[in-house]
Amino acid sequence: MRPMVLIIQLLLLISPSKSKATISSVNTLPGCQDSCGGVPIPYPFGIGRNCSMSEDFELRCDTTSNGIFTPHYLPDSFMIMDISLSLGQVRVIDDPISYWCYNNKTKKNNVSNWELDLRGTPYRFDHVKNKFVVIGCDTLAYVNFTDNQNSYLGGCVSGCYSPESLIDGSCSGIGCCQTYIPKGTNYISFWFDDNFNGSEVYNFNPCGYAMLIEEERFKFNKEYITTNKLVDKNMSVVIDWAIGNTTCDVARTNKSSFACKSNNSICLNSSSGPGYLCNCENGYQGNPYLEEGCRDIDECANQNQCFKPGKCHNLPGSYRCSCSFGWHNKNNNLRECELNLALLIGICAGVVALSFLGLGTYVMLERRNLSKVKEKYFQQHGGWILLEKIKSNQGFGFTIFTRQQIEQATKNFDNANIIGSGGQGTVYKGTLRDQIVAIKKCKMVNESKSKEFGKEMLILSQINHKNIVKLLGCCLEVEIPILIYEFIPNGTLSHYIHGKRQGSCISLSTRLRIAQESAEALAYLHFSASPPIFHGDVKTANILLDQNYTTKVSDFGASILASTDEAQFVTFVQGTRGYLDPEYMQSCQLTDKSDVYSFGVVLLELLTRKPAIDVHAPEEKRSLSSRFLLAMKEKKLQELLDDEIKHEDDMEVITAVAKLAKECLNMKGEERPTMKEVAEELDRIRKIKQHPWGQEYYSKEREILLGEASHDIVIEHTSYFSIDKGEAEESLAVGR
Ligand SMILES: *[C@@H]1O[C@H](CO)[C@@H](O)[C@H](O)[C@H]1NC(C)=O
Ligand SMILES: *[C@@H]1O[C@H](CO)[C@@H](O)[C@H](O)[C@H]1NC(C)=O
Ligand SMILES: *[C@@H]1O[C@H](CO)[C@@H](O)[C@H](O)[C@H]1NC(C)=O
Ligand SMILES: *[C@@H]1O[C@H](CO)[C@@H](O)[C@H](O)[C@H]1NC(C)=O
Ligand SMILES: *[C@@H]1O[C@H](CO)[C@@H](O)[C@H](O)[C@H]1NC(C)=O
Ligand SMILES: *[C@@H]1O[C@H](CO)[C@@H](O)[C@H](O)[C@H]1NC(C)=O
Ligand SMILES: *[C@@H]1O[C@H](CO)[C@@H](O)[C@H](O)[C@H]1NC(C)=O
Ligand SMILES: *[C@@H]1O[C@H](CO)[C@@H](O)[C@H](O)[C@H]1NC(C)=O
Ligand SMILES: *[C@@H]1O[C@H](CO)[C@@H](O)[C@H](O)[C@H]1NC(C)=O
Ligand SMILES: *[C@@H]1O[C@H](CO)[C@@H](O)[C@H](O)[C@H]1NC(C)=O
């Protein structure tokens, strides 16, 4: 008899199991030793009867040599290298090996035969991994394979004539022979043939061997022939095991004896014989033979589990990859993500469509809104009346421009296009219908005034005078109507006489011409327009000069139309300091005489080339008109006059203008001459200047009027012009 336990050192041939740590905690029954000599012992195996499922799985741990164990009842003992629950296999160290050695003295063989009987146990030799191998140069070994029903006789012969013929790693009959074993084998015995006694090869091959080994772990070596090293080799055999001797279906009928205890376990028929095995379901790991032994695998612990744009979600027994936005699970495969092209395209298309829709809606609403607003303003400003009139009056020369046209012409009211700005508004230069125009945007307009705008436009548009800036059109689609005038290139009179070119000489006759032309224009407004138009803001800044320095009175658009219903128009006047009629300041009643007063100041500016208001001067000298009146009184007009025109020859003309200016600046509006009279007087003065010989004639006239031949001053005979003698003498004194 062999000893029950062979003391062999434990082999740690198993690879360090990653599951070792996780399994150990749930791998045995409570309170049981979970390993021996570093080898884990999972249930149904166990050390001691109370820790194993049955006595078939009861192992002994040899503590004296740190980890020798064996199914306790076997006739032979094995050292178990590792146990696999899922495969239902144990790997044991292959021992002993049968040998057959020739003794040259006795001429006999020293024989060690081998037999292992596993019948009646849940164990059998694995027919896939194990092979029956014979090694030697003159060896024939027989084998008896027996399973539960049958027994088979097999054999393998190995021969060679010299060690040179041997090939390492090759087990094909030369020095090494191997054969399969039948399925379900649970009894094996082998023996040697006497006729292959090794006497012929004794000198180089002392022994022949027969063994059952795990093929994968064995590799033939020439040394095994020439030496006895093979005996010391640690070779392994794989033994299958199963639970019971029935199939799963049968076993499952008895719940209490069914070994697959874990909820997430499955039962498998044993592939090597009767009985069944338990496994954990896919997605679970652990010990299926224990309740709660199969534990869910956290697949997401492996960070690369999901294809990159996905987020891993562990599920019981499974996992799912939720894909990032724009990705989706590939073909119902919850574990892989792929680009969701359809969605992406859809989203892109959607975004584009939405933005178009949004833009479209916005533009539409904006347009509708704008056109509503435009229409409101258009109506408010009396646009319809105006339009009707224009239609019924062909060749009218007046246009109602759209807001869009104006915005285009001014490049959306670009500051670069501003040519002037003042209290009333801003004037832009622009091009409309290939014509350079001045576009005036008023700052504000009175509500009641605004209602009459269309009507006023109609009247203003009919004004056609060579010395009046032509109103070309208007735009009513805005809150404050915009006026479009012809563009006058040479700027304002104010700039001409007070501007940077001040050093340049402006002749008296030019000044007279400008004065007369301006007066003509105003007289036209007062007497020829129907209804009469009061300018309301006569000043040098509103007198423009065109390319030929022809005078063009402008800005009467902001003026007041004379109307029988005065209350209607009286509220809106925008005079300018220095020009404003003092009477108007008291009565708030704008009259034609207010324009006359303002024109008087213009005349003074032409004579003196001094601003209407000198803000740096002391209070009493600030206004040009008061300085002038003071100078007249003190007969110091000479000091006030512009040096350029102070020629002795022209004194008569200058005096006449000064006299006229004084009349215009009369504090009482009634006593001022009308604009028509002023224009006529200026015309007369110009004629004197141009044709001094005509002086006689006028002198005669004057004599008739004043009864004095000695006076230099020339005053036209008019019914409205009454100059008392004293004043005439005063003027004469100035003239001298
Ligand atoms: C066989 O196993 C023993 C004990 O584990 C060891 O010392 C020896 O090196 C092994 N031999 C081979 C060839 O692996
Ligand atoms: C096994 O358990 C039984 C009762 O369950 C007990 O009587 C017996 O002593 C135990 N045996 C060992 C070796 O622990
Ligand atoms: C038998 O073996 C012995 C020692 O092993 C050796 O000395 C002797 O020569 C051998 N005899 C023959 C016939 O080979
Ligand atoms: C060994 O075998 C040979 C033939 O192969 C035979 O002649 C011889 O007698 C045998 N020796 C023994 C001891 O059996
Ligand atoms: C033969 O067997 C015996 C006992 O089993 C042993 O003592 C002896 O060493 C063996 N001889 C050879 C050559 O193996
Ligand atoms: C094989 O061994 C078994 C068990 O010892 C035996 O019953 C059977 O007859 C043997 N078969 C042969 C062919 O030797
Ligand atoms: C199956 O095993 C039971 C005991 O575990 C035994 O009584 C029965 O005879 C066995 N059946 C077969 C066909 O081996
Ligand atoms: C079920 O198994 C238990 C224990 O293994 C046994 O006591 C019982 O008799 C079995 N029942 C049936 C119906 O086989
Ligand atoms: C196993 O499943 C049963 C029924 O499905 C349930 O009652 C029991 O709680 C489960 N056990 C565990 C540990 O989940
Ligand atoms: C086990 O074997 C039986 C009989 O061959 C068969 O009906 C059953 O489906 C098998 N079960 C499994 C899980 O393979």
PDB file of N, CA, C and O in Angstrom, residues 386-427:
ATOM      1  N   LEU A 386     -51.423 115.095 -48.725  1.00  0.00           N
ATOM      2  CA  LEU A 386     -50.325 115.567 -49.542  1.00  0.00           C
ATOM      3  C   LEU A 386     -50.191 114.715 -50.794  1.00  0.00           C
ATOM      4  O   LEU A 386     -50.063 115.223 -51.910  1.00  0.00           O
ATOM      5  N   LEU A 387     -50.254 113.425 -50.571  1.00  0.00           N
ATOM      6  CA  LEU A 387     -50.095 112.485 -51.675  1.00  0.00           C
ATOM      7  C   LEU A 387     -51.169 112.699 -52.730  1.00  0.00           C
ATOM      8  O   LEU A 387     -50.903 112.694 -53.932  1.00  0.00           O
ATOM      9  N   GLU A 388     -52.353 112.919 -52.240  1.00  0.00           N
ATOM     10  CA  GLU A 388     -53.483 113.126 -53.144  1.00  0.00           C
ATOM     11  C   GLU A 388     -53.255 114.371 -54.008  1.00  0.00           C
ATOM     12  O   GLU A 388     -53.431 114.355 -55.213  1.00  0.00           O
ATOM     13  N   LYS A 389     -52.793 115.408 -53.323  1.00  0.00           N
ATOM     14  CA  LYS A 389     -52.530 116.663 -54.017  1.00  0.00           C
ATOM     15  C   LYS A 389     -51.452 116.500 -55.065  1.00  0.00           C
ATOM     16  O   LYS A 389     -51.549 116.999 -56.183  1.00  0.00           O
ATOM     17  N   ILE A 390     -50.439 115.763 -54.671  1.00  0.00           N
ATOM     18  CA  ILE A 390     -49.319 115.571 -55.591  1.00  0.00           C
ATOM     19  C   ILE A 390     -49.788 114.819 -56.821  1.00  0.00           C
ATOM     20  O   ILE A 390     -49.440 115.143 -57.944  1.00  0.00           O
ATOM     21  N   LYS A 391     -50.631 113.818 -56.582  1.00  0.00           N
ATOM     22  CA  LYS A 391     -51.134 113.003 -57.687  1.00  0.00           C
ATOM     23  C   LYS A 391     -51.980 113.854 -58.648  1.00  0.00           C
ATOM     24  O   LYS A 391     -51.877 113.729 -59.863  1.00  0.00           O
ATOM     25  N   SER A 392     -52.799 114.677 -58.066  1.00  0.00           N
ATOM     26  CA  SER A 392     -53.692 115.473 -58.896  1.00  0.00           C
ATOM     27  C   SER A 392     -52.964 116.639 -59.546  1.00  0.00           C
ATOM     28  O   SER A 392     -53.510 117.353 -60.347  1.00  0.00           O
ATOM     29  N   ASN A 393     -51.722 116.823 -59.171  1.00  0.00           N
ATOM     30  CA  ASN A 393     -50.973 117.977 -59.637  1.00  0.00           C
ATOM     31  C   ASN A 393     -49.676 117.523 -60.286  1.00  0.00           C
ATOM     32  O   ASN A 393     -48.625 117.503 -59.663  1.00  0.00           O
ATOM     33  N   GLN A 394     -49.776 117.112 -61.548  1.00  0.00           N
ATOM     34  CA  GLN A 394     -48.600 116.553 -62.225  1.00  0.00           C
ATOM     35  C   GLN A 394     -47.517 117.615 -62.393  1.00  0.00           C
ATOM     36  O   GLN A 394     -47.791 118.794 -62.491  1.00  0.00           O
ATOM     37  N   GLY A 395     -46.251 117.107 -62.418  1.00  0.00           N
ATOM     38  CA  GLY A 395     -45.123 118.008 -62.609  1.00  0.00           C
ATOM     39  C   GLY A 395     -44.946 118.967 -61.457  1.00  0.00           C
ATOM     40  O   GLY A 395     -44.468 120.067 -61.580  1.00  0.00           O
ATOM     41  N   PHE A 396     -45.304 118.531 -60.336  1.00  0.00           N
ATOM     42  CA  PHE A 396     -45.343 119.309 -59.131  1.00  0.00           C
ATOM     43  C   PHE A 396     -43.938 119.529 -58.563  1.00  0.00           C
ATOM     44  O   PHE A 396     -43.662 120.519 -57.905  1.00  0.00           O
ATOM     45  N   GLY A 397     -43.055 118.563 -58.885  1.00  0.00           N
ATOM     46  CA  GLY A 397     -41.665 118.710 -58.440  1.00  0.00           C
ATOM     47  C   GLY A 397     -41.454 118.437 -56.972  1.00  0.00           C
ATOM     48  O   GLY A 397     -40.436 118.819 -56.419  1.00  0.00           O
ATOM     49  N   PHE A 398     -42.393 117.810 -56.369  1.00  0.00           N
ATOM     50  CA  PHE A 398     -42.261 117.523 -54.948  1.00  0.00           C
ATOM     51  C   PHE A 398     -42.461 116.025 -54.748  1.00  0.00           C
ATOM     52  O   PHE A 398     -43.363 115.430 -55.330  1.00  0.00           O
ATOM     53  N   THR A 399     -41.603 115.452 -53.971  1.00  0.00           N
ATOM     54  CA  THR A 399     -41.653 113.999 -53.806  1.00  0.00           C
ATOM     55  C   THR A 399     -41.806 113.632 -52.337  1.00  0.00           C
ATOM     56  O   THR A 399     -41.189 114.247 -51.469  1.00  0.00           O
ATOM     57  N   ILE A 400     -42.590 112.613 -52.112  1.00  0.00           N
ATOM     58  CA  ILE A 400     -42.623 112.035 -50.767  1.00  0.00           C
ATOM     59  C   ILE A 400     -41.697 110.840 -50.781  1.00  0.00           C
ATOM     60  O   ILE A 400     -41.940 109.863 -51.487  1.00  0.00           O
ATOM     61  N   PHE A 401     -40.609 110.965 -50.077  1.00  0.00           N
ATOM     62  CA  PHE A 401     -39.622 109.891 -50.060  1.00  0.00           C
ATOM     63  C   PHE A 401     -39.969 108.896 -48.964  1.00  0.00           C
ATOM     64  O   PHE A 401     -40.572 109.235 -47.954  1.00  0.00           O
ATOM     65  N   THR A 402     -39.508 107.658 -49.195  1.00  0.00           N
ATOM     66  CA  THR A 402     -39.719 106.649 -48.155  1.00  0.00           C
ATOM     67  C   THR A 402     -38.591 106.749 -47.149  1.00  0.00           C
ATOM     68  O   THR A 402     -37.521 107.301 -47.432  1.00  0.00           O
ATOM     69  N   ARG A 403     -38.857 106.196 -46.022  1.00  0.00           N
ATOM     70  CA  ARG A 403     -37.856 106.189 -44.967  1.00  0.00           C
ATOM     71  C   ARG A 403     -36.585 105.476 -45.435  1.00  0.00           C
ATOM     72  O   ARG A 403     -35.472 105.897 -45.150  1.00  0.00           O
ATOM     73  N   GLN A 404     -36.823 104.412 -46.208  1.00  0.00           N
ATOM     74  CA  GLN A 404     -35.692 103.627 -46.688  1.00  0.00           C
ATOM     75  C   GLN A 404     -34.778 104.463 -47.589  1.00  0.00           C
ATOM     76  O   GLN A 404     -33.560 104.425 -47.466  1.00  0.00           O
ATOM     77  N   GLN A 405     -35.409 105.251 -48.449  1.00  0.00           N
ATOM     78  CA  GLN A 405     -34.632 106.085 -49.363  1.00  0.00           C
ATOM     79  C   GLN A 405     -33.768 107.067 -48.587  1.00  0.00           C
ATOM     80  O   GLN A 405     -32.609 107.281 -48.905  1.00  0.00           O
ATOM     81  N   ILE A 406     -34.373 107.631 -47.547  1.00  0.00           N
ATOM     82  CA  ILE A 406     -33.647 108.615 -46.743  1.00  0.00           C
ATOM     83  C   ILE A 406     -32.499 107.946 -46.013  1.00  0.00           C
ATOM     84  O   ILE A 406     -31.373 108.463 -45.976  1.00  0.00           O
ATOM     85  N   GLU A 407     -32.792 106.778 -45.462  1.00  0.00           N
ATOM     86  CA  GLU A 407     -31.751 106.079 -44.711  1.00  0.00           C
ATOM     87  C   GLU A 407     -30.601 105.709 -45.633  1.00  0.00           C
ATOM     88  O   GLU A 407     -29.431 105.762 -45.247  1.00  0.00           O
ATOM     89  N   GLN A 408     -30.943 105.347 -46.868  1.00  0.00           N
ATOM     90  CA  GLN A 408     -29.904 105.008 -47.822  1.00  0.00           C
ATOM     91  C   GLN A 408     -29.080 106.239 -48.169  1.00  0.00           C
ATOM     92  O   GLN A 408     -27.865 106.191 -48.204  1.00  0.00           O
ATOM     93  N   ALA A 409     -29.778 107.341 -48.393  1.00  0.00           N
ATOM     94  CA  ALA A 409     -29.111 108.564 -48.833  1.00  0.00           C
ATOM     95  C   ALA A 409     -28.163 109.082 -47.758  1.00  0.00           C
ATOM     96  O   ALA A 409     -27.098 109.613 -48.068  1.00  0.00           O
ATOM     97  N   THR A 410     -28.530 108.929 -46.504  1.00  0.00           N
ATOM     98  CA  THR A 410     -27.702 109.463 -45.423  1.00  0.00           C
ATOM     99  C   THR A 410     -26.823 108.397 -44.814  1.00  0.00           C
ATOM    100  O   THR A 410     -26.198 108.621 -43.797  1.00  0.00           O
ATOM    101  N   LYS A 411     -26.797 107.240 -45.444  1.00  0.00           N
ATOM    102  CA  LYS A 411     -26.069 106.080 -44.887  1.00  0.00           C
ATOM    103  C   LYS A 411     -26.493 105.885 -43.438  1.00  0.00           C
ATOM    104  O   LYS A 411     -25.686 105.828 -42.521  1.00  0.00           O
ATOM    105  N   ASN A 412     -27.785 105.817 -43.268  1.00  0.00           N
ATOM    106  CA  ASN A 412     -28.387 105.626 -41.952  1.00  0.00           C
ATOM    107  C   ASN A 412     -28.012 106.752 -40.990  1.00  0.00           C
ATOM    108  O   ASN A 412     -27.655 106.517 -39.843  1.00  0.00           O
ATOM    109  N   PHE A 413     -28.102 107.960 -41.484  1.00  0.00           N
ATOM    110  CA  PHE A 413     -27.815 109.153 -40.680  1.00  0.00           C
ATOM    111  C   PHE A 413     -26.406 109.114 -40.106  1.00  0.00           C
ATOM    112  O   PHE A 413     -26.172 109.348 -38.928  1.00  0.00           O
ATOM    113  N   ASP A 414     -25.480 108.781 -40.964  1.00  0.00           N
ATOM    114  CA  ASP A 414     -24.074 108.703 -40.577  1.00  0.00           C
ATOM    115  C   ASP A 414     -23.573 110.114 -40.239  1.00  0.00           C
ATOM    116  O   ASP A 414     -23.832 111.075 -40.970  1.00  0.00           O
ATOM    117  N   ASN A 415     -22.854 110.197 -39.152  1.00  0.00           N
ATOM    118  CA  ASN A 415     -22.336 111.492 -38.704  1.00  0.00           C
ATOM    119  C   ASN A 415     -21.419 112.124 -39.733  1.00  0.00           C
ATOM    120  O   ASN A 415     -21.290 113.349 -39.797  1.00  0.00           O
ATOM    121  N   ALA A 416     -20.787 111.276 -40.542  1.00  0.00           N
ATOM    122  CA  ALA A 416     -19.858 111.808 -41.543  1.00  0.00           C
ATOM    123  C   ALA A 416     -20.592 112.648 -42.582  1.00  0.00           C
ATOM    124  O   ALA A 416     -19.981 113.467 -43.265  1.00  0.00           O
ATOM    125  N   ASN A 417     -21.890 112.447 -42.687  1.00  0.00           N
ATOM    126  CA  ASN A 417     -22.646 113.170 -43.695  1.00  0.00           C
ATOM    127  C   ASN A 417     -23.278 114.461 -43.171  1.00  0.00           C
ATOM    128  O   ASN A 417     -23.986 115.149 -43.897  1.00  0.00           O
ATOM    129  N   ILE A 418     -23.029 114.772 -41.918  1.00  0.00           N
ATOM    130  CA  ILE A 418     -23.623 115.987 -41.345  1.00  0.00           C
ATOM    131  C   ILE A 418     -22.958 117.214 -41.944  1.00  0.00           C
ATOM    132  O   ILE A 418     -21.740 117.315 -42.005  1.00  0.00           O
ATOM    133  N   ILE A 419     -23.771 118.139 -42.441  1.00  0.00           N
ATOM    134  CA  ILE A 419     -23.194 119.382 -42.945  1.00  0.00           C
ATOM    135  C   ILE A 419     -23.590 120.557 -42.071  1.00  0.00           C
ATOM    136  O   ILE A 419     -23.108 121.666 -42.252  1.00  0.00           O
ATOM    137  N   GLY A 420     -24.457 120.319 -41.139  1.00  0.00           N
ATOM    138  CA  GLY A 420     -24.797 121.406 -40.235  1.00  0.00           C
ATOM    139  C   GLY A 420     -25.742 120.927 -39.172  1.00  0.00           C
ATOM    140  O   GLY A 420     -26.509 119.989 -39.372  1.00  0.00           O
ATOM    141  N   SER A 421     -25.640 121.567 -38.000  1.00  0.00           N
ATOM    142  CA  SER A 421     -26.608 121.207 -36.979  1.00  0.00           C
ATOM    143  C   SER A 421     -26.834 122.411 -36.097  1.00  0.00           C
ATOM    144  O   SER A 421     -25.954 123.256 -35.932  1.00  0.00           O
ATOM    145  N   GLY A 422     -28.010 122.514 -35.600  1.00  0.00           N
ATOM    146  CA  GLY A 422     -28.340 123.666 -34.775  1.00  0.00           C
ATOM    147  C   GLY A 422     -29.494 123.338 -33.864  1.00  0.00           C
ATOM    148  O   GLY A 422     -29.821 122.175 -33.658  1.00  0.00           O
ATOM    149  N   GLY A 423     -30.098 124.381 -33.351  1.00  0.00           N
ATOM    150  CA  GLY A 423     -31.192 124.204 -32.408  1.00  0.00           C
ATOM    151  C   GLY A 423     -32.345 123.439 -33.006  1.00  0.00           C
ATOM    152  O   GLY A 423     -33.017 122.687 -32.317  1.00  0.00           O
ATOM    153  N   GLN A 424     -32.543 123.611 -34.288  1.00  0.00           N
ATOM    154  CA  GLN A 424     -33.722 123.001 -34.894  1.00  0.00           C
ATOM    155  C   GLN A 424     -33.522 121.564 -35.309  1.00  0.00           C
ATOM    156  O   GLN A 424     -34.478 120.799 -35.392  1.00  0.00           O
ATOM    157  N   GLY A 425     -32.302 121.226 -35.609  1.00  0.00           N
ATOM    158  CA  GLY A 425     -32.091 119.860 -36.050  1.00  0.00           C
ATOM    159  C   GLY A 425     -30.751 119.709 -36.725  1.00  0.00           C
ATOM    160  O   GLY A 425     -29.881 120.558 -36.598  1.00  0.00           O
ATOM    161  N   THR A 426     -30.637 118.641 -37.448  1.00  0.00           N
ATOM    162  CA  THR A 426     -29.373 118.305 -38.084  1.00  0.00           C
ATOM    163  C   THR A 426     -29.595 118.204 -39.585  1.00  0.00           C
ATOM    164  O   THR A 426     -30.610 117.686 -40.037  1.00  0.00           O
ATOM    165  N   VAL A 427     -28.623 118.725 -40.327  1.00  0.00           N
ATOM    166  CA  VAL A 427     -28.734 118.663 -41.781  1.00  0.00           C
ATOM    167  C   VAL A 427     -27.662 117.719 -42.309  1.00  0.00           C
ATOM    168  O   VAL A 427     -26.496 117.837 -41.963  1.00  0.00           O
TER     169      VAL A 427
END
